Tab-separated table of C-alpha atoms and ligand atoms in Angstrom:
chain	number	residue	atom	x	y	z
A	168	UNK	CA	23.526	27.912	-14.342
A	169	UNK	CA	20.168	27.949	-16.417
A	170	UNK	CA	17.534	29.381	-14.114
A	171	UNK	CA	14.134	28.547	-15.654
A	172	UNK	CA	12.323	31.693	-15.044
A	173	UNK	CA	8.908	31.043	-13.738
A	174	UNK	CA	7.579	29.986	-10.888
A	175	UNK	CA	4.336	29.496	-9.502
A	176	UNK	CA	2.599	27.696	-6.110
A	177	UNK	CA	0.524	24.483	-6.630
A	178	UNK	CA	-2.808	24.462	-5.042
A	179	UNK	CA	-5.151	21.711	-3.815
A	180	UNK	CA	-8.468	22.712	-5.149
A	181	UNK	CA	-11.729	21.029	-3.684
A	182	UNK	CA	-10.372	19.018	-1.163
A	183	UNK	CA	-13.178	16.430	-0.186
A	184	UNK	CA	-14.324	16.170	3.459
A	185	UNK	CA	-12.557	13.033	3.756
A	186	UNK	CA	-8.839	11.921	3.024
A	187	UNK	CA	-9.917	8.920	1.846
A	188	UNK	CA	-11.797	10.349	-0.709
A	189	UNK	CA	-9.244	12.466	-1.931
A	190	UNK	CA	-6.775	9.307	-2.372
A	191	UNK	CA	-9.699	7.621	-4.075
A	192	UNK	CA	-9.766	10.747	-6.546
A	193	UNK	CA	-5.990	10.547	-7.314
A	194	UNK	CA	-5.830	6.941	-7.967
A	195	UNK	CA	-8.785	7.250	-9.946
A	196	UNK	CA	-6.350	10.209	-11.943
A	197	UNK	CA	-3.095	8.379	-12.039
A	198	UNK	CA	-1.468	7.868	-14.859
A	199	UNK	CA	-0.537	4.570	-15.260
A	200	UNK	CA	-0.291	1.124	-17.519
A	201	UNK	CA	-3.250	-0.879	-17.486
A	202	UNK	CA	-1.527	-4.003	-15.763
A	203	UNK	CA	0.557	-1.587	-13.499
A	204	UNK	CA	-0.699	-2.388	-9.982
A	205	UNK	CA	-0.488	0.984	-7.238
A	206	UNK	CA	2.237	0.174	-4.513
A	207	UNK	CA	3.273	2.012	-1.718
A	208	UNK	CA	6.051	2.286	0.992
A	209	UNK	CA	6.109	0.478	4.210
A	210	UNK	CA	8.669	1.466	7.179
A	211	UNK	CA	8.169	-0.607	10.202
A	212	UNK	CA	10.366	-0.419	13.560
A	213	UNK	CA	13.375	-3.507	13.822
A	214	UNK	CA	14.982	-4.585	16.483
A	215	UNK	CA	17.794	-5.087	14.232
A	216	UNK	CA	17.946	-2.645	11.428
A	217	UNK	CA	16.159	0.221	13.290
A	218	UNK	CA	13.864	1.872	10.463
A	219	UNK	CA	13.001	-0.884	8.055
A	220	UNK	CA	10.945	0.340	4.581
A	221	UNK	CA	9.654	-1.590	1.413
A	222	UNK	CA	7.648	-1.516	-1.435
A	223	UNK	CA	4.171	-3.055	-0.900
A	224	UNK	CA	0.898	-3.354	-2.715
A	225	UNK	CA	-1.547	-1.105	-2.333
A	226	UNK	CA	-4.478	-3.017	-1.793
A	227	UNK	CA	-7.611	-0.730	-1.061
A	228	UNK	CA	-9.825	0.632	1.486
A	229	UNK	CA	-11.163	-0.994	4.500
A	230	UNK	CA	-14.918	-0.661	5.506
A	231	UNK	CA	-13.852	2.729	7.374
A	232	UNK	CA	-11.601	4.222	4.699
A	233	UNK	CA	-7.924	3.066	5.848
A	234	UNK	CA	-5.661	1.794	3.745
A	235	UNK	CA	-5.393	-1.876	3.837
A	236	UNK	CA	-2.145	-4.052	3.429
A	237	UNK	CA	-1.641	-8.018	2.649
A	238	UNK	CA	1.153	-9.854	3.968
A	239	UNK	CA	2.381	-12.834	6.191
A	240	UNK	CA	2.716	-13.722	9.624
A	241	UNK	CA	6.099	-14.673	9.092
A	242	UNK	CA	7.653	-12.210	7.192
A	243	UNK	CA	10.460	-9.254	9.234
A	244	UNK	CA	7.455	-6.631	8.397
A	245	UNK	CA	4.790	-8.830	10.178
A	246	UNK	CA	6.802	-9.404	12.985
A	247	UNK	CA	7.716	-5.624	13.112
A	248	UNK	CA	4.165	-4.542	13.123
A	249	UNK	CA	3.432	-7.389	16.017
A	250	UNK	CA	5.970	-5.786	18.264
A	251	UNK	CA	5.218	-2.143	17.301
A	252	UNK	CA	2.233	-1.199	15.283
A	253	UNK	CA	3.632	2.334	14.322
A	254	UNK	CA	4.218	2.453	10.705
A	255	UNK	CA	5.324	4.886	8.114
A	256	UNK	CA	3.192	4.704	4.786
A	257	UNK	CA	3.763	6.705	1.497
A	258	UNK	CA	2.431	6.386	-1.832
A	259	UNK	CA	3.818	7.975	-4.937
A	260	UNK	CA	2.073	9.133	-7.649
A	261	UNK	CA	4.151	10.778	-10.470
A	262	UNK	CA	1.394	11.247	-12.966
A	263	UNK	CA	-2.250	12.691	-11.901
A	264	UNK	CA	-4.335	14.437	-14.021
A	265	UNK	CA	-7.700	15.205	-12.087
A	266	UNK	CA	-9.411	17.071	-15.601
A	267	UNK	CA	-9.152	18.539	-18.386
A	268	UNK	CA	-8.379	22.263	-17.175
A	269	UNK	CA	-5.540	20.925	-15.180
A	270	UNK	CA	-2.054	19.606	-16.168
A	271	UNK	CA	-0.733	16.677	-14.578
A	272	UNK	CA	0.902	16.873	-11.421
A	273	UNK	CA	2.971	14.430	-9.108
A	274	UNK	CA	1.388	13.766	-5.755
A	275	UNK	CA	2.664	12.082	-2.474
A	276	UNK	CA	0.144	10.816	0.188
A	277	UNK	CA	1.630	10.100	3.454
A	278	UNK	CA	0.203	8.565	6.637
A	279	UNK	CA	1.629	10.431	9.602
A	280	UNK	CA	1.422	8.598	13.246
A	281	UNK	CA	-0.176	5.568	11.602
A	282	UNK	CA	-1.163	2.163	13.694
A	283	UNK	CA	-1.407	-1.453	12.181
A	284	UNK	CA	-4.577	-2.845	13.405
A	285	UNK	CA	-4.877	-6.683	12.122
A	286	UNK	CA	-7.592	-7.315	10.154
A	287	UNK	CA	-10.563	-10.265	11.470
A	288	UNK	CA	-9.864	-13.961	10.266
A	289	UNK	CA	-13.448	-13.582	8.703
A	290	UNK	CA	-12.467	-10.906	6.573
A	291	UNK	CA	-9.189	-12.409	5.000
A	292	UNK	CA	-11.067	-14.806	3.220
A	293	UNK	CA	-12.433	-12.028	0.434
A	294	UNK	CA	-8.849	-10.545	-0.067
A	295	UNK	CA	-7.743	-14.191	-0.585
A	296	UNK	CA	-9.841	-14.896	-2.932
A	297	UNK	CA	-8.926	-11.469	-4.821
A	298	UNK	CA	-5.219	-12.988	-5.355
A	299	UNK	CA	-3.511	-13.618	-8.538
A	300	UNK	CA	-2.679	-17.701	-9.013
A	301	UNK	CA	0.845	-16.669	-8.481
A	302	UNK	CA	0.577	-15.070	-5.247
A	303	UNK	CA	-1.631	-17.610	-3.868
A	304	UNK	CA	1.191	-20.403	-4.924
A	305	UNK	CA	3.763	-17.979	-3.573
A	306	UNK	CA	2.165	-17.591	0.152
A	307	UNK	CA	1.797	-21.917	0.005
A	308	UNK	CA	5.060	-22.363	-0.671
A	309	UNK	CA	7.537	-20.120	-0.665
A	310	UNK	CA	9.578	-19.432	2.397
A	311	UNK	CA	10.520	-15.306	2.409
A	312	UNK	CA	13.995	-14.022	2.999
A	313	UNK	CA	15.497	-17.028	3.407
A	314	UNK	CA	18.318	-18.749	1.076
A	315	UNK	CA	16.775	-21.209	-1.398
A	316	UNK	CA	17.875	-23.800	-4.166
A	317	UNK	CA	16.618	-22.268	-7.427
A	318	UNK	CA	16.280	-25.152	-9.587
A	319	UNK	CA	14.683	-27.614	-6.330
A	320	UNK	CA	12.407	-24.165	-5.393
A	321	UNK	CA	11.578	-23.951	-9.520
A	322	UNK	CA	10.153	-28.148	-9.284
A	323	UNK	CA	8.446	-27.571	-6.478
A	324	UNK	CA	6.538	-24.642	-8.221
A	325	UNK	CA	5.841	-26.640	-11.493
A	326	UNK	CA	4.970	-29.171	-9.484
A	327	UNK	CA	2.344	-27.488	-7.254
A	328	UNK	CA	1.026	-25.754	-10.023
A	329	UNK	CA	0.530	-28.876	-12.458
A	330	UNK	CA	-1.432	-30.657	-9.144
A	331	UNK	CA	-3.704	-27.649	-9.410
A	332	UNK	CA	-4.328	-27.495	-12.760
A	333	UNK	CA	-5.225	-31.305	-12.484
A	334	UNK	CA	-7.594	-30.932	-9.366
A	335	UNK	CA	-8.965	-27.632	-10.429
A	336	UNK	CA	-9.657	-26.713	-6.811
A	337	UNK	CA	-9.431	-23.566	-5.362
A	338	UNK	CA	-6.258	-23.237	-3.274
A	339	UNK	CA	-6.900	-22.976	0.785
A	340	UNK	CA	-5.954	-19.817	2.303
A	341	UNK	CA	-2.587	-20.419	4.488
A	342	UNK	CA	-2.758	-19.374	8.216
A	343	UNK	CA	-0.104	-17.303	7.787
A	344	UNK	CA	-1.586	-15.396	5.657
A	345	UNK	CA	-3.113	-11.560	7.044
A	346	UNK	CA	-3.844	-7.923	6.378
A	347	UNK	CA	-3.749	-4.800	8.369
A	348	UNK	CA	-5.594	-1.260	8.054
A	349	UNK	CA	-3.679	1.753	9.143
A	350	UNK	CA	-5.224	4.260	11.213
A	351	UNK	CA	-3.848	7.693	10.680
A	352	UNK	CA	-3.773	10.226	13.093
A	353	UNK	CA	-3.127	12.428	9.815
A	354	UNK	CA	-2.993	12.552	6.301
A	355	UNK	CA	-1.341	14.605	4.432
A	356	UNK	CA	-0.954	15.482	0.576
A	357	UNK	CA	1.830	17.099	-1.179
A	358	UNK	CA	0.574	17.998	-4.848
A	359	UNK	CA	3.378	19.524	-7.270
A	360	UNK	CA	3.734	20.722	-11.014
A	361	UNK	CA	6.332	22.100	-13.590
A	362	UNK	CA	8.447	24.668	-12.116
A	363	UNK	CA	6.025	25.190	-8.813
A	364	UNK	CA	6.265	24.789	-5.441
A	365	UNK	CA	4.323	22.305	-3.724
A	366	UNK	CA	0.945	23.045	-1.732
A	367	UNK	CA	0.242	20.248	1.222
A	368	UNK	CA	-3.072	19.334	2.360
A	369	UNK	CA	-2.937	18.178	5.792
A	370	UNK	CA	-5.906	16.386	7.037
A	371	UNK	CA	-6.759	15.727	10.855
A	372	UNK	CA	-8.793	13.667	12.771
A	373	UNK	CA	-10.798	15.833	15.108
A	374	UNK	CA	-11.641	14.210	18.719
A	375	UNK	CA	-15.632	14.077	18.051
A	376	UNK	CA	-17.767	10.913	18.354
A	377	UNK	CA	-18.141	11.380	14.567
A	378	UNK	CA	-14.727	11.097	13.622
A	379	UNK	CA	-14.614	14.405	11.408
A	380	UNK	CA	-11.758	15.327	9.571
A	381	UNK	CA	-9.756	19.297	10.074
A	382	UNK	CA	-7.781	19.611	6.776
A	383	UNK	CA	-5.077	22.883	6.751
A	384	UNK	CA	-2.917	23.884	3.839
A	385	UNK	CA	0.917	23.275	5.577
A	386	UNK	CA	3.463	25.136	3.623
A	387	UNK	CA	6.258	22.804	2.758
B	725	FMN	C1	5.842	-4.049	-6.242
B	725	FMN	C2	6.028	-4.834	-4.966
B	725	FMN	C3	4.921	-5.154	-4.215
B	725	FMN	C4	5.059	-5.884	-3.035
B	725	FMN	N1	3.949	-6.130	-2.287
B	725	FMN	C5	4.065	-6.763	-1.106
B	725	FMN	C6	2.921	-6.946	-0.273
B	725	FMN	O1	1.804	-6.541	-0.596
B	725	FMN	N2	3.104	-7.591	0.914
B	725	FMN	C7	4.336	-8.039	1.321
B	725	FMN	O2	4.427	-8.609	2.418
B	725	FMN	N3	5.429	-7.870	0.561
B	725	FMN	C8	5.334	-7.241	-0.637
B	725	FMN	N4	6.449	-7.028	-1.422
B	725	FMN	C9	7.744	-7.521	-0.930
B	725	FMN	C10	8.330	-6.546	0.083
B	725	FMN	O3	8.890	-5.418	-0.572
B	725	FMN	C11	9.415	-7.190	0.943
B	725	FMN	O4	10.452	-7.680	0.131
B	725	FMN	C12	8.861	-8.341	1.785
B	725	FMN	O5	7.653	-7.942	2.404
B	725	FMN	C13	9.851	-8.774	2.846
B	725	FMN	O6	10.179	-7.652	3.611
B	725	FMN	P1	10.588	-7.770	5.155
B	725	FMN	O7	11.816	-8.648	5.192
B	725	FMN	O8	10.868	-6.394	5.605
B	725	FMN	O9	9.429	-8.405	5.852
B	725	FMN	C14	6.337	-6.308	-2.605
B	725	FMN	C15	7.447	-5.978	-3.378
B	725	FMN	C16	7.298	-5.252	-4.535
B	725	FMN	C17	8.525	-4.891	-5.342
């Protein structure tokens, strides 16, 4: 076996006040293509399947710094989330670089005892209009997870989209379309390089009328 011989511990330097901050900082340091858009991992509870977990898009930050998610009311995941808002949220991020003097390092942020809250009506009407023209068609008129006819699901498409290119109006927000924030009870970041071993940065919500954030190094 070919034992690399060195080893060293990663450490989370300057950790800001806030977790939100700190995923701000490492999104802001990713690594990634200019059209590549930052997902993240959704694991809902199903009646069916028990632990249910896909890829979804990371979307932002709500007014009070929770991560935000799109989908639709009738989608598994929605349904999930209606029955139990407990989630499980990670994001990967395989390439950081946060400056010069430091060399890249892969990060995971995880939401630990997170709840769904459904965002207002009155606020879905910004994210909306945020969409590409592809996932606005898509949330009009595509059914999800159930069988379709390619070729009769393909007209439709050309179809919808030639009627909007002739009316040149924007397209109305479906009811079924939502978003949810998730409130964390904890953060927590696991930072790792080359050849180290990982440092965690565990951030927790302390019980004060100001909502003030504990963060602890957690050895992993
Ligand atoms: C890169 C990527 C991003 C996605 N983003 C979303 C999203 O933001 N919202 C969503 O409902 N589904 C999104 N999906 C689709 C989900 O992974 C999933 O297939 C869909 O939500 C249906 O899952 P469900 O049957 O568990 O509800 C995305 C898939 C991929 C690959």
């Amino acid at each position: 076996m070919q034992l690399n011989m060195t080893s060293s511990m990663a450490f989370i330097a300057n950790a800001p006040a806030e977790p939100a901050l700190l995923l701000q900082q490492l999104l802001d340091g990713a690594q990634r293509s200019k059209s590549e858009l930052q997902s993240m991992n959704l694991a809902t509870l199903d009646a069916e399947f028990g632990v249910l977990n896909r890829t979804v898009l990371y979307r932002g930050l709500s007014a009070d710094n929770c991560i935000v998610y799109i989908t639709q009311r009738y989608t598994r995941n929605y349904k999930n989330i209606a029955a139990n808002p407990k989630c499980g949220v990670t994001i990967y991020l395989p390439h950081v670089s946060l400056g010069q003097a430091e060399p890249p390092a892969t990060w995971q942020v995880r939401l630990i005892g997170a709840t769904a809250v459904e965002l207002p009506d009155a606020e879905l009407d910004a994210w909306w209009a945020k969409e590409s023209l592809a996932a606005q068609i898509r949330n009009l008129i595509f059914p999800c997870g159930q069988p379709i006819d390619y070729e009769q699901q393909k007209q439709k498409h050309d179809a919808y989209l030639q009627k909007f290119l002739e009316d040149k109006q924007p397209l109305q927000r479906p009811p079924t379309y939502t978003a949810f924030k998730f409130k964390a009870q904890a953060w927590d970041f696991l930072k790792v390089g080359e050849n180290q071993i990982a440092d965690r940065l565990q951030y927790r919500q302390l019980a004060t009328a100001t909502g003030q954030w504990q963060s602890l190094h957690v050895s992993t």
